[in-house]
Every structure is written in structure tokens, then in C-alpha cells.
Amino acid sequence: MPNLVLASASPRRRELLASVGIAVEVRPSHVDETLAPGLPLEDALVQVARRKAQAAAGGDPDAWVLGADTAVVVDDRVLGKPAGRDEARAMLERLSGRSHRVITAVCLVGPGGEDRSIAVTTRVWFRALAAAEIAWYTGLPEPYDKAGAYGIQGAGAALVERIEGSYTNVVGLPLAETLALLRGTGIPPWERAAGRVPRAAVAGEDARP
């Protein structure tokens, strides 16, 4: 039976899938995450998500693999994960009192190498942050493994005024859109609840007993 594989070490992505009953095999992939210059950002992120999924597939003929890549964008500048407290502080000062975009690209690579992809954008508004708030938040471990130096699902929620669009996209995986991507394979997501799907269904055959 084909495996459903998550090409990410992110516990947040795994937990989001688990929250709707989908178990996955986790296979973190290590690829060049440099965004291709000259491409629209969404397309460049899809390229990275595709590279992650293809690397995690590793020639496995039975694997359906999900790859994802998230970017926080303000003033057309992509904010990655902060290297330390000074960089985290600078990022939060840049985000303070204004809006930014969170874009997540998701690519599903199937047996035979076929792939389907999406890119989802959410607009996030931060409150005007006091220096003491930024000092408090950057003193936590939370910001340092997250693009843009905040996690909306944790203490970072205190920094956010409002959002427009998918909340789970900001967490790291646009869940509704990812489930639609899975349904597009012809197999309902709930049939993947154990991380596996019937071979006959994948082959497009009648899966009745």
C-alpha cells in the first residue's frame, strides 16, 4: 500500500494533519531552499516544496509525498528564521504595527512522479509592539525556529491584531487547501487516516472487496 509521507521535520505540520485524523510517515528532506530569482515568489516557493517532496520520495514507488515551504514577506522582503536574538528583535520591529503576508506552498508528489501544487497567502496584522513586549518575546525559545520570528499558535498570538485568510497557513500548512489537494488524487483524506491508502484506489481501479 502507498505511504503518505510528510517531507518536513516541522511538528506543527504533522500535528495539523493529525488534528483531522491523518497520520503520516515523517521523512525530513534536506535540499537547497534558495528561492529562484526572477520568479514570482509563489512559484519559487512551489519549486522548493517540490524539491523537498521529490527528495523525500527517494524513488519509493509507493509514496505520496507532501512537501511545504513557508515565507513571511514584508516590504517585498522575505524573512527567514532569525539567527539570534538581535535578528529576531529586528524582524519583530519591522513587523510591528503593520501588515505582512504569509505564503505557504504545498506540493504533493505521487507514484510515478506526478505532482500537484498550491500556494496560499494569508495577510497578518501586528499590533504596535512596545520594546518591552519584543524583549519579552525574544527571551522565549519560540521565535527561533520560525520564519518571521513568531509563532501564531503559541505566545506569538499575543503580538497579532488580526488575520485575513487561513489561520493554519500561518501555522505552516493551509489545511483546507491541503485536504483538497489530497482529494484531487481521487482518494478521500479520511482513507489516509492510517497513513496508507488502498493500492486499487491509487491505480484508479474498483476498490470494492
PDB file of C-alpha atoms in Angstrom:
ATOM      1  CA  MET A   1       0.000   0.000   0.000  1.00  0.00           C
ATOM      2  CA  PRO A   2       1.289   3.520  -0.753  1.00  0.00           C
ATOM      3  CA  ASN A   3       2.644   5.543   2.143  1.00  0.00           C
ATOM      4  CA  LEU A   4       1.605   9.120   2.800  1.00  0.00           C
ATOM      5  CA  VAL A   5       4.855  10.892   3.637  1.00  0.00           C
ATOM      6  CA  LEU A   6       5.447  14.343   5.090  1.00  0.00           C
ATOM      7  CA  ALA A   7       8.740  15.769   3.829  1.00  0.00           C
ATOM      8  CA  SER A   8       9.169  18.031   6.838  1.00  0.00           C
ATOM      9  CA  ALA A   9      10.532  17.878  10.360  1.00  0.00           C
ATOM     10  CA  SER A  10       8.002  20.512  11.440  1.00  0.00           C
ATOM     11  CA  PRO A  11       5.927  19.169  14.332  1.00  0.00           C
ATOM     12  CA  ARG A  12       3.314  21.805  13.541  1.00  0.00           C
ATOM     13  CA  ARG A  13       2.618  20.416  10.069  1.00  0.00           C
ATOM     14  CA  ARG A  14       2.402  16.871  11.395  1.00  0.00           C
ATOM     15  CA  GLU A  15       0.077  17.991  14.206  1.00  0.00           C
ATOM     16  CA  LEU A  16      -2.209  19.844  11.800  1.00  0.00           C
ATOM     17  CA  LEU A  17      -2.638  16.703   9.699  1.00  0.00           C
ATOM     18  CA  ALA A  18      -3.113  14.596  12.831  1.00  0.00           C
ATOM     19  CA  SER A  19      -5.829  17.001  14.023  1.00  0.00           C
ATOM     20  CA  VAL A  20      -8.033  15.799  11.145  1.00  0.00           C
ATOM     21  CA  GLY A  21      -7.126  12.155  11.645  1.00  0.00           C
ATOM     22  CA  ILE A  22      -4.366  11.843   9.047  1.00  0.00           C
ATOM     23  CA  ALA A  23      -1.241  10.021  10.171  1.00  0.00           C
ATOM     24  CA  VAL A  24       1.891  10.370   8.079  1.00  0.00           C
ATOM     25  CA  GLU A  25       5.344   8.924   7.859  1.00  0.00           C
ATOM     26  CA  VAL A  26       7.780  11.757   8.542  1.00  0.00           C
ATOM     27  CA  ARG A  27      10.811  11.913   6.237  1.00  0.00           C
ATOM     28  CA  PRO A  28      12.568  15.266   6.596  1.00  0.00           C
ATOM     29  CA  SER A  29      14.386  16.236   3.414  1.00  0.00           C
ATOM     30  CA  HIS A  30      17.499  18.368   3.201  1.00  0.00           C
ATOM     31  CA  VAL A  31      17.531  20.379  -0.011  1.00  0.00           C
ATOM     32  CA  ASP A  32      18.691  23.762  -1.227  1.00  0.00           C
ATOM     33  CA  GLU A  33      15.950  26.156  -0.080  1.00  0.00           C
ATOM     34  CA  THR A  34      17.276  29.132  -2.035  1.00  0.00           C
ATOM     35  CA  LEU A  35      14.411  30.870  -3.815  1.00  0.00           C
ATOM     36  CA  ALA A  36      14.924  31.174  -7.561  1.00  0.00           C
ATOM     37  CA  PRO A  37      15.432  34.817  -8.592  1.00  0.00           C
ATOM     38  CA  GLY A  38      13.226  36.239 -11.307  1.00  0.00           C
ATOM     39  CA  LEU A  39      10.213  34.075 -10.471  1.00  0.00           C
ATOM     40  CA  PRO A  40       7.048  35.215  -8.706  1.00  0.00           C
ATOM     41  CA  LEU A  41       7.530  34.360  -5.039  1.00  0.00           C
ATOM     42  CA  GLU A  42       4.681  31.841  -5.048  1.00  0.00           C
ATOM     43  CA  ASP A  43       6.285  29.942  -7.943  1.00  0.00           C
ATOM     44  CA  ALA A  44       9.700  29.989  -6.274  1.00  0.00           C
ATOM     45  CA  LEU A  45       8.200  28.580  -3.066  1.00  0.00           C
ATOM     46  CA  VAL A  46       6.426  25.844  -5.039  1.00  0.00           C
ATOM     47  CA  GLN A  47       9.788  24.893  -6.559  1.00  0.00           C
ATOM     48  CA  VAL A  48      11.287  24.470  -3.083  1.00  0.00           C
ATOM     49  CA  ALA A  49       8.271  22.481  -1.852  1.00  0.00           C
ATOM     50  CA  ARG A  50       8.577  20.231  -4.916  1.00  0.00           C
ATOM     51  CA  ARG A  51      12.299  19.669  -4.303  1.00  0.00           C
ATOM     52  CA  LYS A  52      11.556  18.685  -0.712  1.00  0.00           C
ATOM     53  CA  ALA A  53       8.859  16.208  -1.756  1.00  0.00           C
ATOM     54  CA  GLN A  54      10.951  14.677  -4.534  1.00  0.00           C
ATOM     55  CA  ALA A  55      13.953  14.257  -2.224  1.00  0.00           C
ATOM     56  CA  ALA A  56      11.842  12.581   0.459  1.00  0.00           C
ATOM     57  CA  ALA A  57      10.262  10.235  -2.094  1.00  0.00           C
ATOM     58  CA  GLY A  58      13.722   8.859  -2.824  1.00  0.00           C
ATOM     59  CA  GLY A  59      12.483   6.671  -5.644  1.00  0.00           C
ATOM     60  CA  ASP A  60       9.860   4.982  -3.426  1.00  0.00           C
ATOM     61  CA  PRO A  61       7.305   3.707  -5.974  1.00  0.00           C
ATOM     62  CA  ASP A  62       4.526   3.622  -3.402  1.00  0.00           C
ATOM     63  CA  ALA A  63       4.961   7.046  -1.811  1.00  0.00           C
ATOM     64  CA  TRP A  64       2.670  10.039  -1.953  1.00  0.00           C
ATOM     65  CA  VAL A  65       4.796  12.831  -0.508  1.00  0.00           C
ATOM     66  CA  LEU A  66       3.796  16.256   0.808  1.00  0.00           C
ATOM     67  CA  GLY A  67       6.409  18.997   0.715  1.00  0.00           C
ATOM     68  CA  ALA A  68       5.814  22.524   2.001  1.00  0.00           C
ATOM     69  CA  ASP A  69       7.683  25.807   2.285  1.00  0.00           C
ATOM     70  CA  THR A  70       6.551  28.929   4.149  1.00  0.00           C
ATOM     71  CA  ALA A  71       7.701  32.530   3.774  1.00  0.00           C
ATOM     72  CA  VAL A  72       6.912  35.669   5.756  1.00  0.00           C
ATOM     73  CA  VAL A  73       7.017  38.703   3.466  1.00  0.00           C
ATOM     74  CA  VAL A  74       7.086  42.403   4.362  1.00  0.00           C
ATOM     75  CA  ASP A  75       8.107  45.242   2.025  1.00  0.00           C
ATOM     76  CA  ASP A  76       8.790  42.568  -0.615  1.00  0.00           C
ATOM     77  CA  ARG A  77      11.470  41.177   1.684  1.00  0.00           C
ATOM     78  CA  VAL A  78      11.356  37.524   2.721  1.00  0.00           C
ATOM     79  CA  LEU A  79      12.017  36.983   6.421  1.00  0.00           C
ATOM     80  CA  GLY A  80      13.563  33.645   7.308  1.00  0.00           C
ATOM     81  CA  LYS A  81      14.307  32.154  10.698  1.00  0.00           C
ATOM     82  CA  PRO A  82      16.281  34.528  12.931  1.00  0.00           C
ATOM     83  CA  ALA A  83      19.889  33.593  13.588  1.00  0.00           C
ATOM     84  CA  GLY A  84      19.804  35.069  17.079  1.00  0.00           C
ATOM     85  CA  ARG A  85      18.082  37.482  19.439  1.00  0.00           C
ATOM     86  CA  ASP A  86      19.229  40.652  17.681  1.00  0.00           C
ATOM     87  CA  GLU A  87      17.867  39.454  14.351  1.00  0.00           C
ATOM     88  CA  ALA A  88      14.599  38.310  15.954  1.00  0.00           C
ATOM     89  CA  ARG A  89      14.206  41.741  17.559  1.00  0.00           C
ATOM     90  CA  ALA A  90      14.851  43.470  14.228  1.00  0.00           C
ATOM     91  CA  MET A  91      12.259  41.294  12.478  1.00  0.00           C
ATOM     92  CA  LEU A  92       9.584  41.999  15.086  1.00  0.00           C
ATOM     93  CA  GLU A  93      10.327  45.726  14.964  1.00  0.00           C
ATOM     94  CA  ARG A  94       9.837  45.587  11.195  1.00  0.00           C
ATOM     95  CA  LEU A  95       6.509  43.739  11.579  1.00  0.00           C
ATOM     96  CA  SER A  96       5.226  45.925  14.436  1.00  0.00           C
ATOM     97  CA  GLY A  97       2.095  47.970  13.775  1.00  0.00           C
ATOM     98  CA  ARG A  98       1.597  46.867  10.183  1.00  0.00           C
ATOM     99  CA  SER A  99       0.559  44.012   7.919  1.00  0.00           C
ATOM    100  CA  HIS A 100       2.614  41.327   6.219  1.00  0.00           C
ATOM    101  CA  ARG A 101       1.964  38.253   4.092  1.00  0.00           C
ATOM    102  CA  VAL A 102       2.493  34.619   4.998  1.00  0.00           C
ATOM    103  CA  ILE A 103       2.752  32.392   1.926  1.00  0.00           C
ATOM    104  CA  THR A 104       2.899  28.606   2.095  1.00  0.00           C
ATOM    105  CA  ALA A 105       3.482  26.470  -0.972  1.00  0.00           C
ATOM    106  CA  VAL A 106       2.445  22.819  -0.831  1.00  0.00           C
ATOM    107  CA  CYS A 107       3.422  20.180  -3.381  1.00  0.00           C
ATOM    108  CA  LEU A 108       2.083  16.620  -3.453  1.00  0.00           C
ATOM    109  CA  VAL A 109       4.260  14.223  -5.444  1.00  0.00           C
ATOM    110  CA  GLY A 110       2.747  10.839  -6.238  1.00  0.00           C
ATOM    111  CA  PRO A 111       3.864   7.452  -7.502  1.00  0.00           C
ATOM    112  CA  GLY A 112       5.352   7.878 -10.943  1.00  0.00           C
ATOM    113  CA  GLY A 113       6.457  11.428 -10.195  1.00  0.00           C
ATOM    114  CA  GLU A 114       3.202  13.243 -10.927  1.00  0.00           C
ATOM    115  CA  ASP A 115       2.755  16.336  -8.801  1.00  0.00           C
ATOM    116  CA  ARG A 116       0.080  18.817  -7.787  1.00  0.00           C
ATOM    117  CA  SER A 117       0.820  22.112  -6.075  1.00  0.00           C
ATOM    118  CA  ILE A 118      -0.804  25.150  -4.489  1.00  0.00           C
ATOM    119  CA  ALA A 119       0.360  28.389  -2.880  1.00  0.00           C
ATOM    120  CA  VAL A 120      -1.805  30.066  -0.240  1.00  0.00           C
ATOM    121  CA  THR A 121      -1.451  33.614   1.111  1.00  0.00           C
ATOM    122  CA  THR A 122      -2.692  34.953   4.447  1.00  0.00           C
ATOM    123  CA  ARG A 123      -2.485  38.605   5.483  1.00  0.00           C
ATOM    124  CA  VAL A 124      -1.454  39.171   9.119  1.00  0.00           C
ATOM    125  CA  TRP A 125      -1.612  42.448  11.057  1.00  0.00           C
ATOM    126  CA  PHE A 126       0.594  43.002  14.097  1.00  0.00           C
ATOM    127  CA  ARG A 127      -0.257  45.393  16.901  1.00  0.00           C
ATOM    128  CA  ALA A 128       2.160  48.234  17.573  1.00  0.00           C
ATOM    129  CA  LEU A 129       4.595  46.429  19.853  1.00  0.00           C
ATOM    130  CA  ALA A 130       6.294  48.049  22.815  1.00  0.00           C
ATOM    131  CA  ALA A 131      10.010  47.474  23.233  1.00  0.00           C
ATOM    132  CA  ALA A 132       9.258  45.577  26.447  1.00  0.00           C
ATOM    133  CA  GLU A 133       6.953  43.174  24.570  1.00  0.00           C
ATOM    134  CA  ILE A 134       9.603  42.480  21.960  1.00  0.00           C
ATOM    135  CA  ALA A 135      12.192  41.922  24.692  1.00  0.00           C
ATOM    136  CA  TRP A 136       9.815  39.522  26.465  1.00  0.00           C
ATOM    137  CA  TYR A 137       9.022  37.520  23.333  1.00  0.00           C
ATOM    138  CA  THR A 138      12.595  37.287  22.093  1.00  0.00           C
ATOM    139  CA  GLY A 139      13.527  35.954  25.522  1.00  0.00           C
ATOM    140  CA  LEU A 140      11.411  32.867  24.816  1.00  0.00           C
ATOM    141  CA  PRO A 141      12.651  29.890  22.771  1.00  0.00           C
ATOM    142  CA  GLU A 142       9.619  30.145  20.474  1.00  0.00           C
ATOM    143  CA  PRO A 143      10.772  32.631  17.795  1.00  0.00           C
ATOM    144  CA  TYR A 144      13.976  30.957  16.744  1.00  0.00           C
ATOM    145  CA  ASP A 145      12.725  28.079  14.593  1.00  0.00           C
ATOM    146  CA  LYS A 146      10.055  30.101  12.801  1.00  0.00           C
ATOM    147  CA  ALA A 147      10.072  32.280   9.714  1.00  0.00           C
ATOM    148  CA  GLY A 148       9.472  35.883  10.688  1.00  0.00           C
ATOM    149  CA  ALA A 149      10.457  35.179  14.311  1.00  0.00           C
ATOM    150  CA  TYR A 150       6.984  34.414  15.641  1.00  0.00           C
ATOM    151  CA  GLY A 151       4.572  31.534  16.095  1.00  0.00           C
ATOM    152  CA  ILE A 152       0.890  32.427  15.903  1.00  0.00           C
ATOM    153  CA  GLN A 153      -0.116  29.155  17.559  1.00  0.00           C
ATOM    154  CA  GLY A 154       1.915  29.958  20.687  1.00  0.00           C
ATOM    155  CA  ALA A 155       2.821  33.027  22.708  1.00  0.00           C
ATOM    156  CA  GLY A 156       3.229  34.897  19.426  1.00  0.00           C
ATOM    157  CA  ALA A 157      -0.562  35.108  19.211  1.00  0.00           C
ATOM    158  CA  ALA A 158      -0.268  37.991  21.692  1.00  0.00           C
ATOM    159  CA  LEU A 159       1.503  40.041  19.006  1.00  0.00           C
ATOM    160  CA  VAL A 160      -1.209  39.638  16.367  1.00  0.00           C
ATOM    161  CA  GLU A 161      -4.099  42.049  15.929  1.00  0.00           C
ATOM    162  CA  ARG A 162      -5.979  40.170  13.211  1.00  0.00           C
ATOM    163  CA  ILE A 163      -5.569  37.970  10.165  1.00  0.00           C
ATOM    164  CA  GLU A 164      -7.274  37.698   6.798  1.00  0.00           C
ATOM    165  CA  GLY A 165      -7.267  34.221   5.313  1.00  0.00           C
ATOM    166  CA  SER A 166      -6.219  30.799   6.523  1.00  0.00           C
ATOM    167  CA  TYR A 167      -5.026  30.574  10.134  1.00  0.00           C
ATOM    168  CA  THR A 168      -3.442  27.155   9.600  1.00  0.00           C
ATOM    169  CA  ASN A 169      -1.472  28.618   6.702  1.00  0.00           C
ATOM    170  CA  VAL A 170       0.278  30.917   9.186  1.00  0.00           C
ATOM    171  CA  VAL A 171       0.974  27.922  11.428  1.00  0.00           C
ATOM    172  CA  GLY A 172       2.712  26.243   8.485  1.00  0.00           C
ATOM    173  CA  LEU A 173       0.200  24.262   6.402  1.00  0.00           C
ATOM    174  CA  PRO A 174      -3.037  25.550   4.820  1.00  0.00           C
ATOM    175  CA  LEU A 175      -5.149  22.646   5.985  1.00  0.00           C
ATOM    176  CA  ALA A 176      -8.344  23.076   3.949  1.00  0.00           C
ATOM    177  CA  GLU A 177      -6.383  23.570   0.739  1.00  0.00           C
ATOM    178  CA  THR A 178      -4.060  20.651   1.505  1.00  0.00           C
ATOM    179  CA  LEU A 179      -7.037  18.362   2.086  1.00  0.00           C
ATOM    180  CA  ALA A 180      -8.472  19.497  -1.252  1.00  0.00           C
ATOM    181  CA  LEU A 181      -5.128  18.613  -2.852  1.00  0.00           C
ATOM    182  CA  LEU A 182      -5.345  15.139  -1.342  1.00  0.00           C
ATOM    183  CA  ARG A 183      -8.942  14.731  -2.523  1.00  0.00           C
ATOM    184  CA  GLY A 184      -7.771  15.668  -6.007  1.00  0.00           C
ATOM    185  CA  THR A 185      -5.890  12.367  -6.155  1.00  0.00           C
ATOM    186  CA  GLY A 186      -9.268  10.622  -6.110  1.00  0.00           C
ATOM    187  CA  ILE A 187      -8.816   9.286  -2.597  1.00  0.00           C
ATOM    188  CA  PRO A 188     -10.673  10.978   0.283  1.00  0.00           C
ATOM    189  CA  PRO A 189      -8.311  12.198   3.018  1.00  0.00           C
ATOM    190  CA  TRP A 190     -10.039  10.075   5.639  1.00  0.00           C
ATOM    191  CA  GLU A 191      -8.946   6.947   3.754  1.00  0.00           C
ATOM    192  CA  ARG A 192      -5.414   8.063   4.605  1.00  0.00           C
ATOM    193  CA  ALA A 193      -6.125   8.127   8.324  1.00  0.00           C
ATOM    194  CA  ALA A 194      -3.596   5.392   8.985  1.00  0.00           C
ATOM    195  CA  GLY A 195      -1.062   6.995   6.674  1.00  0.00           C
ATOM    196  CA  ARG A 196      -1.838   4.466   3.929  1.00  0.00           C
ATOM    197  CA  VAL A 197      -4.304   4.165   1.063  1.00  0.00           C
ATOM    198  CA  PRO A 198      -5.693   1.202  -0.870  1.00  0.00           C
ATOM    199  CA  ARG A 199      -3.496   0.321  -3.868  1.00  0.00           C
ATOM    200  CA  ALA A 200      -6.554  -0.315  -6.038  1.00  0.00           C
ATOM    201  CA  ALA A 201      -7.817   3.193  -5.344  1.00  0.00           C
ATOM    202  CA  VAL A 202      -4.472   4.696  -6.307  1.00  0.00           C
ATOM    203  CA  ALA A 203      -4.488   2.718  -9.526  1.00  0.00           C
ATOM    204  CA  GLY A 204      -7.974   4.005 -10.312  1.00  0.00           C
ATOM    205  CA  GLU A 205      -9.448   0.516 -10.033  1.00  0.00           C
ATOM    206  CA  ASP A 206     -12.568  -0.615  -8.264  1.00  0.00           C
ATOM    207  CA  ALA A 207     -11.517  -0.908  -4.609  1.00  0.00           C
ATOM    208  CA  ARG A 208     -14.575  -2.907  -3.527  1.00  0.00           C
ATOM    209  CA  PRO A 209     -13.856  -6.206  -1.740  1.00  0.00           C
TER     210      PRO A 209
END
